[in-house]
mmCIF file of C-alpha atoms in Angstrom:
data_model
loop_
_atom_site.group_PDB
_atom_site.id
_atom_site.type_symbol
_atom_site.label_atom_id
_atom_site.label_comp_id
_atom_site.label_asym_id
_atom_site.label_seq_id
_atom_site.Cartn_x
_atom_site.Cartn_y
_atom_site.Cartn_z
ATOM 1 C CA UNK A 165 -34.189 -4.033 -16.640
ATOM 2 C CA UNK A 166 -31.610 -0.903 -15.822
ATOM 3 C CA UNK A 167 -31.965 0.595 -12.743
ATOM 4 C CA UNK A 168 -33.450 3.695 -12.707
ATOM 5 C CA UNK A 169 -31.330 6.838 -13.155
ATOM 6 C CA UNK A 170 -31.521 8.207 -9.838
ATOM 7 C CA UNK A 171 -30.310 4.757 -8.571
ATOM 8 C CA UNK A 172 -27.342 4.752 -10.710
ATOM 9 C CA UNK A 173 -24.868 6.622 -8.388
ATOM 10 C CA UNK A 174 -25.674 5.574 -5.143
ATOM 11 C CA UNK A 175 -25.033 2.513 -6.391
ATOM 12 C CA UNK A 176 -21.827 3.054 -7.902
ATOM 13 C CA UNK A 177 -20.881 4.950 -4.787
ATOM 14 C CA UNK A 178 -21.595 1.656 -2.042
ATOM 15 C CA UNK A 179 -19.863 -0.506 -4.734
ATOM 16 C CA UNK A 180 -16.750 1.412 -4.731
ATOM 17 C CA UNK A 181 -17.067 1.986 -0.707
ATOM 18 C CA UNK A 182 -17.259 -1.734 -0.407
ATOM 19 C CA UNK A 183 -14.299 -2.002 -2.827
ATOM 20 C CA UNK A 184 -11.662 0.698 -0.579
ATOM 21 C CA UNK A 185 -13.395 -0.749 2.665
ATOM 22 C CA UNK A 186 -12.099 -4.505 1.677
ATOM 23 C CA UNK A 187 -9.133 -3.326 -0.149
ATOM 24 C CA UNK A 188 -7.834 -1.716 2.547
ATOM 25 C CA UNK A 189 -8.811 -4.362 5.107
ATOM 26 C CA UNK A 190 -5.536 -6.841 4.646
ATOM 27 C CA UNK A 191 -3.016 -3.529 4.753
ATOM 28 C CA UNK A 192 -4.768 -2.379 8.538
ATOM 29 C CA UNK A 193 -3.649 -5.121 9.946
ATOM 30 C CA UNK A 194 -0.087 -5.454 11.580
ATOM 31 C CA UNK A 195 1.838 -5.780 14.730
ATOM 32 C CA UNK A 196 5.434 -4.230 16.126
ATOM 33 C CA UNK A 197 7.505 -4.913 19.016
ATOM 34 C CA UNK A 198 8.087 -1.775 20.827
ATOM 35 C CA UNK A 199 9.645 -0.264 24.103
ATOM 36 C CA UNK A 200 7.086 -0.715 25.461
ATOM 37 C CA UNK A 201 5.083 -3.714 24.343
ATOM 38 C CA UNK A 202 3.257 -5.590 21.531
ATOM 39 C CA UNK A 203 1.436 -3.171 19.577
ATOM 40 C CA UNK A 204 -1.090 -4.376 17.158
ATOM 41 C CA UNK A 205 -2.591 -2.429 14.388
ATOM 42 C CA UNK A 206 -6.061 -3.593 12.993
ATOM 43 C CA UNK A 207 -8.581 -1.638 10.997
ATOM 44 C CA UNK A 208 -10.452 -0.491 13.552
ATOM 45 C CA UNK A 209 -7.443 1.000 15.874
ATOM 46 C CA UNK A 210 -4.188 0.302 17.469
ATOM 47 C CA UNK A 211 -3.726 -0.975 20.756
ATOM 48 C CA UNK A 212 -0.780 -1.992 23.269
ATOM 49 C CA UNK A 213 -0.133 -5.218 25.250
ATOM 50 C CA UNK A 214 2.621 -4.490 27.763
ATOM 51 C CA UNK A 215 5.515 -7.321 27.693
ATOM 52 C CA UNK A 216 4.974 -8.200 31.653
ATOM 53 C CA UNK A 217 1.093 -8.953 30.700
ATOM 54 C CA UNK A 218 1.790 -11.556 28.046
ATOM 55 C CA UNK A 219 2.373 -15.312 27.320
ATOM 56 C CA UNK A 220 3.235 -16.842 24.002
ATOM 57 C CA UNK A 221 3.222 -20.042 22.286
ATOM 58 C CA UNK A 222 3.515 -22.654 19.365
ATOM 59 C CA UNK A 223 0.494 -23.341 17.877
ATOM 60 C CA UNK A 224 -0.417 -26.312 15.175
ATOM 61 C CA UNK A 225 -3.994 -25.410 15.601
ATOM 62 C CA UNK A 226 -6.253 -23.216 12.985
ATOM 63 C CA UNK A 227 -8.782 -20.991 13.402
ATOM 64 C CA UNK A 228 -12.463 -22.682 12.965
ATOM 65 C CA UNK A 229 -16.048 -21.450 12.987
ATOM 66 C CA UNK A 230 -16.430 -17.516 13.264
ATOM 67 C CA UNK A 231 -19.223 -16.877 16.360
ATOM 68 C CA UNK A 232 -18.625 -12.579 16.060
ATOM 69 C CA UNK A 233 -16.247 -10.632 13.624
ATOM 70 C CA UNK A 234 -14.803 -10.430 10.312
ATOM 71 C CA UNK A 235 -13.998 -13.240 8.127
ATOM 72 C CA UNK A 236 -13.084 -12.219 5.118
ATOM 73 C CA UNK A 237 -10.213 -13.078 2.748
ATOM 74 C CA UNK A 238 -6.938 -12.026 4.499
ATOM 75 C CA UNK A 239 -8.340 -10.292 7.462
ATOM 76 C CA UNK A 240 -9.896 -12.710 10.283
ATOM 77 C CA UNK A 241 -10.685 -10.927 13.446
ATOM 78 C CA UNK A 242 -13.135 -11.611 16.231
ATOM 79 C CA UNK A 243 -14.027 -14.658 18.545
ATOM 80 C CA UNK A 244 -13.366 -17.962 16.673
ATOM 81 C CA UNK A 245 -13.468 -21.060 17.048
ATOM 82 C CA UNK A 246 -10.077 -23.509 17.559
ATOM 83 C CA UNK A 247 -9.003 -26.316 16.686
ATOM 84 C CA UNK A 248 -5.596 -26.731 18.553
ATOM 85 C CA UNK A 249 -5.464 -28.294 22.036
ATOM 86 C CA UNK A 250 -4.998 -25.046 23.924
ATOM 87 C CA UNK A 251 -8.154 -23.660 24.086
ATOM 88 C CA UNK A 252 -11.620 -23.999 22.454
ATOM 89 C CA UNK A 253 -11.832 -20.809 21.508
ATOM 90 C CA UNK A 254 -9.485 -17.572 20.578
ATOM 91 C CA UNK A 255 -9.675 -14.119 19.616
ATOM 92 C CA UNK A 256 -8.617 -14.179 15.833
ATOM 93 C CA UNK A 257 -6.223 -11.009 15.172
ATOM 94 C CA UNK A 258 -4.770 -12.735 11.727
ATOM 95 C CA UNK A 259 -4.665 -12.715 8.015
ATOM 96 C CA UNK A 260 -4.994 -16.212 7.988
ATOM 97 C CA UNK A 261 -6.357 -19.438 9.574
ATOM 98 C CA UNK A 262 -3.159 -21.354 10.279
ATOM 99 C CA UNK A 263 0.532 -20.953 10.528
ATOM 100 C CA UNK A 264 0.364 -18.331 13.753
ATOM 101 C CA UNK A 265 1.113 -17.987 17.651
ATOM 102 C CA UNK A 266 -1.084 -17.938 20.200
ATOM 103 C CA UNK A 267 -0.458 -14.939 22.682
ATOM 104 C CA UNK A 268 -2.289 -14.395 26.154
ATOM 105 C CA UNK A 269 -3.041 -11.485 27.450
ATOM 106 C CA UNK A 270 -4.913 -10.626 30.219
ATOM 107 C CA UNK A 271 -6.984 -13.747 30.375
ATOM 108 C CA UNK A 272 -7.658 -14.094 27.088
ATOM 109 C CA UNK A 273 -6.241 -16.206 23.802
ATOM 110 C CA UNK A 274 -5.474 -14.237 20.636
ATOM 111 C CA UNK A 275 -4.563 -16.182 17.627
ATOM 112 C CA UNK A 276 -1.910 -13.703 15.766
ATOM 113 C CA UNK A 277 0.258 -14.491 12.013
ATOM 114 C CA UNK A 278 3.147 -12.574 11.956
ATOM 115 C CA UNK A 279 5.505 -13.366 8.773
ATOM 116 C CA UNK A 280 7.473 -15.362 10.528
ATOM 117 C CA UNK A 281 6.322 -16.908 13.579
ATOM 118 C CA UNK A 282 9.320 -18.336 14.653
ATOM 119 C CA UNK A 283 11.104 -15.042 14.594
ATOM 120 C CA UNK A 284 8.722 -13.604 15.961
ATOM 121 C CA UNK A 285 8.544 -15.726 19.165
ATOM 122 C CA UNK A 286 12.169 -15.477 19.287
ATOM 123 C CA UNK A 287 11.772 -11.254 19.746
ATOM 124 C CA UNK A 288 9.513 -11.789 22.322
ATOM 125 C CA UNK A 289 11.498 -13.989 24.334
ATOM 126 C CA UNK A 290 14.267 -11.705 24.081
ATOM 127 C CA UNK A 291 12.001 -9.215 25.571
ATOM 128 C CA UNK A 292 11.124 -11.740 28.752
ATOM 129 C CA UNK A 293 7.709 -13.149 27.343
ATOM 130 C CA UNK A 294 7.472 -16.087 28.297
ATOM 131 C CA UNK A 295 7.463 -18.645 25.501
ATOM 132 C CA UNK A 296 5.886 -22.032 25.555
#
């Protein structure tokens, strides 16, 4: 049975809505190293972490069960569960489960995927974050 003609657009408008919203979702998210701290873009705003409030470290661990956020496909955000030693749970700032750092700032554990971790330790170091 079609749907009624009425019906027709609004449901071709929240099907392409839902399409830009989760197209769009991977690109938000990013982060840069500037004067003045880590800056980290995500769809719903940019913040800054100032160097002098941060920690960093290696992580093996992967994100687990989502308790409040986003989970979908190349954009993880919100509380999560962990699996790593260092904590039991992290604020997931990713797009995707494994391969990241784990950065603290101001008492709390954000799990983070830059490109290249390793690098990107390496730049924070170099700006007197201490690394772990």
């Amino acid at each position: 049975m079609a749907a009624a003609a009425p019906q027709r657009p609004l449901f071709t408008a929240l099907g392409a809505g839902l399409f830009a919203l989760f197209w769009g979702l991977p690109r938000r998210l990013g982060y840069a190293l500037t004067k003045e701290g880590l800056e980290v873009r995500r769809f719903s705003g940019t913040f800054l972490w100032p160097y002098a409030e941060l920690r960093a470290q290696r992580t093996g661990g992967t994100l687990g069960l989502k308790h409040f956020g986003t989970g979908v496909s190349g954009y993880y955000t919100g509380l999560c569960g962990w699996s790593g030693p260092e904590a039991d749970t992290v604020q997931a700032l990713a797009s995707r489960t494994r391969g990241g750092v784990l950065i603290e700032a101001r008492g709390k554990r954000y799990f983070l995927t830059p490109a290249d971790p390793e690098s990107f330790l390496a730049a924070l170091s170099g700006r007197g974050v201490p690394v772990a």
